[in-house]
Amino acid sequence: MRVSYQWLAELVDLSSLEKSGKGPQALADLLTARGLEVEAVDRLDKGFEKVVSVQILKKEKHPQADRLSLCTVTLGSGDPLEIVCGAQNMKEGDKVCLAQVGAELPNGMKIAQGKIRGVTSNGMLCSESELGLAKESEGILILPPSTALGQPLAKILGRDDTILTLKLTANRGDCLGHYGLAREVAGALGVQPKAGQAAALDFSKPFAKSPIQIKLEAGDLAPQFLGVSMEGVKIGPSPAWVVKRLEAIGSRSINNVVDATNLLMFELGHPVHAYDADRIEGAVIGVRQGQAGEKIPLLDATEVTLKGGELTIFDGKKTIGLAGVMGGGNSEVSDGTTKIFLECAEFHASTVRKCATAHQKRTEASHRFERGIDPEGIDFAISRLTALVTELAGGKVVGIVDARLPSRALASRASRQKVLSVSKAFLNDYLGTKLSDAELKAALKQCQCEVTEAGAQWKVAVPSYRLDLSIPEDLTEEVARSIGYDKIPATIPALTSTPKPQNLSQSPLAALEKMKDMLMDAGFYEAVNLGFTSRAWLKEFGMSSSVSVLNPLSEEHEVMVPSLIPGLIKNALNNQRHHFSADPQAIRLFEIRPTFSATEKIESKSEMQTTVVEKWKVSLVMIGPRGTGALKADQAAVDFFDLKAVLEQVFETFGGKAIRLQPYKSAPGAAGAYAGLLHPGQAVEVVAGNRAAGVAGMLHPKLERALKFRNPVWIAELDWEAIQGIGKPATEPRAYKSWSEFPPMERDFAVLLDDSVTAEKMVSVALKAGKPLAKAVRVFDVYRGSQVAAGKVSLAVRVTFSEEGRSLKEEETEAASRQIVDAWKREIGAELRG
Amino acid sequence: MSNLFSQLDGIGAKALEQIEGASDLATLELVRVSVLGKKGALSEVLKGLGSASAEDRPKIGAAANDWKRKIEEALEKKKGGLEDQALETRLASERIDISLPSRGLHKGALHPITQTTRRIIQTLGRLGFDIATGPEVETEFLNFEAVNIPKDHPARDMQDTFFMGPGVVLRTHTSAIQMRAMRNQKWPVRILCPGAVYRCDSDATHSPMFHQIEGLWVDKKVSMSDLVGVLEFFAKEMFGSSTKIRLRPSFFPFVEPGAEVDVSWGKDRWLEVLGAGMVHPRLFEMAGYPAGEAQGFAFGMGIERIAMLLHGIDDLRLMYQGDVRFLKQF
């Protein structure tokens, strides 16, 4: 909200702030310290500080330049000045604007004393465009002959005000007018605010019968409605001070009657409306809830179709406005209007908000009604409005009328005084302060809250316009605002229960954080991607999302991610894009974040549960050289077994032996969302216990090509819940196991296998056959080629034999070895190579 | 007889001379074998011992042993010298250019958001805070109504919301976690709630997803001065011991009184980094706590904002691009 300093100064004595010499800034600081944050303080005369009115005494040709003139000007007093000027539209006797030496004009031009073609110029005569008053202009600005000389231009233009831009919080609707702010400032400065002049209209004794009657048909949604009928009003332009005031706060002048309603709103914060009384049919005006499909033409020349339930204003024949939002185009005041009907009413806050939001008509009026207006201030508001209209447009009041529900009856106004009960000890205990009774009362008084009863339990009368004060805690804030938040001491709260360990070890995040550390140690950088993405990008990977955003910012953010892989792939591509070297680029990224899915309609199942399922995934992408060394020998590209090494590291820590890798089935449906994502011959499915726990392998070469990757891309995505639930929690202490002090024996074999038999199978056969002495079976070389038949592979295998507590005898090892070799032959058709 | 003695002396002297002259270990070994070997010169001489008189035999034997010892000593000494020399040669030949590039290990790093979150948790953990988490897709009830932001209330404008379905939103703040925690646990509650949050806002300084961490301390007697003390501790631990904090009144529906918190930055700047206040009694009501029994404070901050301050990052968008040029710096 834009606030005029001059306007505010009329409503509250700011002289104590002005003593400091910087009134507006001091005011801004005061407001900010009270929770009414001032975002900016702008002088309207910015750029005009050294521009004054002068009269041209003499105009001659520049002695050295035909196109320039040399003017002698006067400020009305002091020595005349010589100014060189390029324009020709002025004549002797004209009053013009002089930018004096030192001026910095709105367009950024700095004025210095200088010689132009040998003649000293003591400033510059300005055009409208140079002054920022017009986009384009020809010649310099000629001021009216009546202009006084030596006057600052800001004053001539009425731009001598300073504007404070406030960022008001939603709870302080009472400050959405200059008078409301004046009240707040007055409290802080210990002075009284000065309300605008108005002859009070007494609705309890109407002095003239209103020609228009009011109907309240919306119950509590519109509990009171006051009207004033005026005749003999003369519509016309507003006087200069009104135009200046409205423009200063970012509004604009329409005509004197509409301006009066706007002035009233910006003064008291209460939106009001003026109707052309001749256009109200049936001598009646009322408020009711509209019907769905009903159409209303509005002031802004648009038409809205109601959704039903909106508060509308109607007359005997038609609907003439959206209550609290905007008046109708069929009843507005126009040039020929002479009879008007002024409305000042109370409309239900959230109903107005719903209407303004639904029809995208967020207006100054709806903004104020949403935040709530002073229900008891309505009589003064319409009295003041009547005074303003009379002042600006003449006319006389021919009738006043009010309609109020019992909850707003005039007679019971005193009984509606809101009184909060609070113990004075509570005020201090809550804030942690030690304020005396007098200090507490003074603090509350600053906010116009009167303590009406002494003793330990206080009764605090709260002003009707402070809709935000309803519980004792609200009063603690008023005390704190008044004394200043900086007066609250700093203490450390007492511990009343034993804190959990600080190192995260008990928290739900602990294991995830350990996983992050592990992947970092494995040489991966952590990426963080947004939780949403586009359908098109998912489609590249044969994926789709079951969770959409109903109001996305753009296509980029339309659905929630079902997998972290597409995001990491995008990251990898970004990195590849800025890699310009012939050196191979290493990209190793991981991400640990939730993914989203839903198998039923997205809705809330209870207060605490939705149908959307969040699964945390641990995902990684790996591209490029195995090492980071610059020498060629270190730059071999990673392959499946590098990826497998990382996975084994993870499983070792998190899942134990219950996690297995199985061949990846690329058929649709086989690997769920990951079908078609991976190279069918160089990928695995991860199985934890009997649960699918993810996939790992080479990004399908088709995708690699389509996405223009320069190197094979290795990816993995693990289901966090599946892998972490399977082993002992990674954060729990591990049990110690002793080892044999006796040296084991090793035997090496060259085993010739069918290509279709996996190494894993060969190993498991050996371990089983070699029981109990064979403790480990390890492949240490793989050979395919001219020395073995096609379709065969030769594996070099080392078997380790040992026994707890003793050395093995040669014969025992031999016997176990024979059993292994026999089993190989019998079970998988494997031969030893000669 | 004297013949044998002079033979021994001759062999000995020659051997010593040959040892001295040997230029490498192989030559030295040849010398050893030719003198001390089974068929060496010394053994050959001793084979003639049988023809010596019984009286001379021990003397000759002693003389032979004497030579043997001398020769062995000389061999040993020469061997040591030659070995040292051979090592020197090897060392010289094995010299490498240590200025060539290393083989290199992959270095990883945690995202600055993770690092900052941990830093905050570790700092406040010292005061006794535990961690609590919740889902990113949240019920509208927990995100709004339960934390005192009713439907059709202007306070909803403070947080432009992504909607997913009836009653389902992407959480706009981590305050929803607080309510989950309070519904599961009676006071004392001391938790930090970190997590990603979402708002319909995207420009150079706003991302539609960002991270927050909120603190909640609820007990029987917790006052606003406790909030000030905790925030002061936090600011000094995070930003340096000379850091000051400044509270300004503000409005957040879930607290009363509410405050914006600035921290001093450099000589004369204040940066707004936190929102805070005393937990609004409406939240206790929503949590099912009996009226008037619990009091508490809450505070929240944007993790990216803190991370940008700590690391001097000037562009928020860098956080979400997975750009290694960025990630490797932390």
mmCIF file with all atom_site columns, N, CA and C in Angstrom, chain A residues 429-458:
data_model
loop_
_atom_site.group_PDB
_atom_site.id
_atom_site.type_symbol
_atom_site.label_atom_id
_atom_site.label_alt_id
_atom_site.label_comp_id
_atom_site.label_asym_id
_atom_site.label_entity_id
_atom_site.label_seq_id
_atom_site.pdbx_PDB_ins_code
_atom_site.Cartn_x
_atom_site.Cartn_y
_atom_site.Cartn_z
_atom_site.occupancy
_atom_site.B_iso_or_equiv
_atom_site.pdbx_formal_charge
_atom_site.auth_seq_id
_atom_site.auth_comp_id
_atom_site.auth_asym_id
_atom_site.auth_atom_id
_atom_site.pdbx_PDB_model_num
ATOM 1  N N  . ASP A 1 429 ? 4.995   -13.690 31.812 1.00 0.00 ? 429 ASP A N  1
ATOM 2  C CA . ASP A 1 429 ? 5.497   -15.064 31.677 1.00 0.00 ? 429 ASP A CA 1
ATOM 3  C C  . ASP A 1 429 ? 5.643   -15.461 30.212 1.00 0.00 ? 429 ASP A C  1
ATOM 4  N N  . TYR A 1 430 ? 4.676   -15.053 29.431 1.00 0.00 ? 430 TYR A N  1
ATOM 5  C CA . TYR A 1 430 ? 4.659   -15.460 28.025 1.00 0.00 ? 430 TYR A CA 1
ATOM 6  C C  . TYR A 1 430 ? 5.812   -14.822 27.270 1.00 0.00 ? 430 TYR A C  1
ATOM 7  N N  . LEU A 1 431 ? 6.062   -13.552 27.601 1.00 0.00 ? 431 LEU A N  1
ATOM 8  C CA . LEU A 1 431 ? 7.126   -12.844 26.887 1.00 0.00 ? 431 LEU A CA 1
ATOM 9  C C  . LEU A 1 431 ? 8.499   -13.062 27.517 1.00 0.00 ? 431 LEU A C  1
ATOM 10 N N  . GLY A 1 432 ? 8.512   -13.520 28.761 1.00 0.00 ? 432 GLY A N  1
ATOM 11 C CA . GLY A 1 432 ? 9.793   -13.644 29.453 1.00 0.00 ? 432 GLY A CA 1
ATOM 12 C C  . GLY A 1 432 ? 10.310  -12.287 29.912 1.00 0.00 ? 432 GLY A C  1
ATOM 13 N N  . THR A 1 433 ? 9.379   -11.367 30.169 1.00 0.00 ? 433 THR A N  1
ATOM 14 C CA . THR A 1 433 ? 9.748   -10.011 30.601 1.00 0.00 ? 433 THR A CA 1
ATOM 15 C C  . THR A 1 433 ? 9.389   -9.822  32.071 1.00 0.00 ? 433 THR A C  1
ATOM 16 N N  . LYS A 1 434 ? 9.851   -8.715  32.625 1.00 0.00 ? 434 LYS A N  1
ATOM 17 C CA . LYS A 1 434 ? 9.505   -8.367  34.010 1.00 0.00 ? 434 LYS A CA 1
ATOM 18 C C  . LYS A 1 434 ? 8.969   -6.938  34.025 1.00 0.00 ? 434 LYS A C  1
ATOM 19 N N  . LEU A 1 435 ? 7.914   -6.704  33.288 1.00 0.00 ? 435 LEU A N  1
ATOM 20 C CA . LEU A 1 435 ? 7.375   -5.346  33.193 1.00 0.00 ? 435 LEU A CA 1
ATOM 21 C C  . LEU A 1 435 ? 6.462   -5.067  34.385 1.00 0.00 ? 435 LEU A C  1
ATOM 22 N N  . SER A 1 436 ? 6.489   -3.811  34.837 1.00 0.00 ? 436 SER A N  1
ATOM 23 C CA . SER A 1 436 ? 5.609   -3.418  35.948 1.00 0.00 ? 436 SER A CA 1
ATOM 24 C C  . SER A 1 436 ? 4.194   -3.275  35.416 1.00 0.00 ? 436 SER A C  1
ATOM 25 N N  . ASP A 1 437 ? 3.231   -3.209  36.334 1.00 0.00 ? 437 ASP A N  1
ATOM 26 C CA . ASP A 1 437 ? 1.832   -3.006  35.938 1.00 0.00 ? 437 ASP A CA 1
ATOM 27 C C  . ASP A 1 437 ? 1.705   -1.765  35.076 1.00 0.00 ? 437 ASP A C  1
ATOM 28 N N  . ALA A 1 438 ? 2.371   -0.701  35.523 1.00 0.00 ? 438 ALA A N  1
ATOM 29 C CA . ALA A 1 438 ? 2.247   0.572   34.801 1.00 0.00 ? 438 ALA A CA 1
ATOM 30 C C  . ALA A 1 438 ? 2.820   0.440   33.393 1.00 0.00 ? 438 ALA A C  1
ATOM 31 N N  . GLU A 1 439 ? 3.931   -0.248  33.284 1.00 0.00 ? 439 GLU A N  1
ATOM 32 C CA . GLU A 1 439 ? 4.540   -0.423  31.959 1.00 0.00 ? 439 GLU A CA 1
ATOM 33 C C  . GLU A 1 439 ? 3.634   -1.248  31.045 1.00 0.00 ? 439 GLU A C  1
ATOM 34 N N  . LEU A 1 440 ? 3.040   -2.289  31.622 1.00 0.00 ? 440 LEU A N  1
ATOM 35 C CA . LEU A 1 440 ? 2.136   -3.123  30.826 1.00 0.00 ? 440 LEU A CA 1
ATOM 36 C C  . LEU A 1 440 ? 0.929   -2.309  30.352 1.00 0.00 ? 440 LEU A C  1
ATOM 37 N N  . LYS A 1 441 ? 0.360   -1.536  31.280 1.00 0.00 ? 441 LYS A N  1
ATOM 38 C CA . LYS A 1 441 ? -0.819  -0.746  30.908 1.00 0.00 ? 441 LYS A CA 1
ATOM 39 C C  . LYS A 1 441 ? -0.469  0.288   29.845 1.00 0.00 ? 441 LYS A C  1
ATOM 40 N N  . ALA A 1 442 ? 0.685   0.921   30.010 1.00 0.00 ? 442 ALA A N  1
ATOM 41 C CA . ALA A 1 442 ? 1.095   1.944   29.040 1.00 0.00 ? 442 ALA A CA 1
ATOM 42 C C  . ALA A 1 442 ? 1.301   1.306   27.664 1.00 0.00 ? 442 ALA A C  1
ATOM 43 N N  . ALA A 1 443 ? 1.882   0.105   27.672 1.00 0.00 ? 443 ALA A N  1
ATOM 44 C CA . ALA A 1 443 ? 2.131   -0.578  26.402 1.00 0.00 ? 443 ALA A CA 1
ATOM 45 C C  . ALA A 1 443 ? 0.812   -0.894  25.708 1.00 0.00 ? 443 ALA A C  1
ATOM 46 N N  . LEU A 1 444 ? -0.164  -1.376  26.472 1.00 0.00 ? 444 LEU A N  1
ATOM 47 C CA . LEU A 1 444 ? -1.471  -1.700  25.885 1.00 0.00 ? 444 LEU A CA 1
ATOM 48 C C  . LEU A 1 444 ? -2.187  -0.432  25.422 1.00 0.00 ? 444 LEU A C  1
ATOM 49 N N  . LYS A 1 445 ? -2.004  0.618   26.202 1.00 0.00 ? 445 LYS A N  1
ATOM 50 C CA . LYS A 1 445 ? -2.664  1.891   25.879 1.00 0.00 ? 445 LYS A CA 1
ATOM 51 C C  . LYS A 1 445 ? -2.198  2.404   24.514 1.00 0.00 ? 445 LYS A C  1
ATOM 52 N N  . GLN A 1 446 ? -0.905  2.205   24.219 1.00 0.00 ? 446 GLN A N  1
ATOM 53 C CA . GLN A 1 446 ? -0.366  2.626   22.920 1.00 0.00 ? 446 GLN A CA 1
ATOM 54 C C  . GLN A 1 446 ? -1.174  2.026   21.774 1.00 0.00 ? 446 GLN A C  1
ATOM 55 N N  . CYS A 1 447 ? -1.741  0.846   22.011 1.00 0.00 ? 447 CYS A N  1
ATOM 56 C CA . CYS A 1 447 ? -2.522  0.169   20.976 1.00 0.00 ? 447 CYS A CA 1
ATOM 57 C C  . CYS A 1 447 ? -4.010  0.378   21.223 1.00 0.00 ? 447 CYS A C  1
ATOM 58 N N  . GLN A 1 448 ? -4.343  1.420   21.919 1.00 0.00 ? 448 GLN A N  1
ATOM 59 C CA . GLN A 1 448 ? -5.747  1.771   22.223 1.00 0.00 ? 448 GLN A CA 1
ATOM 60 C C  . GLN A 1 448 ? -6.478  0.646   22.952 1.00 0.00 ? 448 GLN A C  1
ATOM 61 N N  . CYS A 1 449 ? -5.714  -0.170  23.670 1.00 0.00 ? 449 CYS A N  1
ATOM 62 C CA . CYS A 1 449 ? -6.332  -1.205  24.495 1.00 0.00 ? 449 CYS A CA 1
ATOM 63 C C  . CYS A 1 449 ? -6.339  -0.696  25.926 1.00 0.00 ? 449 CYS A C  1
ATOM 64 N N  . GLU A 1 450 ? -7.546  -0.589  26.499 1.00 0.00 ? 450 GLU A N  1
ATOM 65 C CA . GLU A 1 450 ? -7.675  -0.001  27.834 1.00 0.00 ? 450 GLU A CA 1
ATOM 66 C C  . GLU A 1 450 ? -7.841  -1.104  28.871 1.00 0.00 ? 450 GLU A C  1
ATOM 67 N N  . VAL A 1 451 ? -7.015  -1.057  29.914 1.00 0.00 ? 451 VAL A N  1
ATOM 68 C CA . VAL A 1 451 ? -7.185  -1.985  31.016 1.00 0.00 ? 451 VAL A CA 1
ATOM 69 C C  . VAL A 1 451 ? -8.250  -1.388  31.917 1.00 0.00 ? 451 VAL A C  1
ATOM 70 N N  . THR A 1 452 ? -9.378  -2.063  32.008 1.00 0.00 ? 452 THR A N  1
ATOM 71 C CA . THR A 1 452 ? -10.502 -1.452  32.729 1.00 0.00 ? 452 THR A CA 1
ATOM 72 C C  . THR A 1 452 ? -10.663 -2.012  34.136 1.00 0.00 ? 452 THR A C  1
ATOM 73 N N  . GLU A 1 453 ? -9.883  -2.983  34.507 1.00 0.00 ? 453 GLU A N  1
ATOM 74 C CA . GLU A 1 453 ? -10.052 -3.535  35.842 1.00 0.00 ? 453 GLU A CA 1
ATOM 75 C C  . GLU A 1 453 ? -8.691  -3.925  36.389 1.00 0.00 ? 453 GLU A C  1
ATOM 76 N N  . ALA A 1 454 ? -8.429  -3.558  37.597 1.00 0.00 ? 454 ALA A N  1
ATOM 77 C CA . ALA A 1 454 ? -7.123  -3.883  38.176 1.00 0.00 ? 454 ALA A CA 1
ATOM 78 C C  . ALA A 1 454 ? -7.197  -5.235  38.873 1.00 0.00 ? 454 ALA A C  1
ATOM 79 N N  . GLY A 1 455 ? -6.175  -5.571  39.640 1.00 0.00 ? 455 GLY A N  1
ATOM 80 C CA . GLY A 1 455 ? -6.114  -6.891  40.260 1.00 0.00 ? 455 GLY A CA 1
ATOM 81 C C  . GLY A 1 455 ? -5.299  -7.814  39.394 1.00 0.00 ? 455 GLY A C  1
ATOM 82 N N  . ALA A 1 456 ? -5.216  -9.062  39.770 1.00 0.00 ? 456 ALA A N  1
ATOM 83 C CA . ALA A 1 456 ? -4.359  -9.994  39.055 1.00 0.00 ? 456 ALA A CA 1
ATOM 84 C C  . ALA A 1 456 ? -4.940  -10.319 37.678 1.00 0.00 ? 456 ALA A C  1
ATOM 85 N N  . GLN A 1 457 ? -6.265  -10.377 37.584 1.00 0.00 ? 457 GLN A N  1
ATOM 86 C CA . GLN A 1 457 ? -6.907  -10.677 36.315 1.00 0.00 ? 457 GLN A CA 1
ATOM 87 C C  . GLN A 1 457 ? -7.403  -9.382  35.694 1.00 0.00 ? 457 GLN A C  1
ATOM 88 N N  . TRP A 1 458 ? -6.852  -9.055  34.540 1.00 0.00 ? 458 TRP A N  1
ATOM 89 C CA . TRP A 1 458 ? -7.198  -7.783  33.919 1.00 0.00 ? 458 TRP A CA 1
ATOM 90 C C  . TRP A 1 458 ? -8.282  -7.972  32.870 1.00 0.00 ? 458 TRP A C  1
#
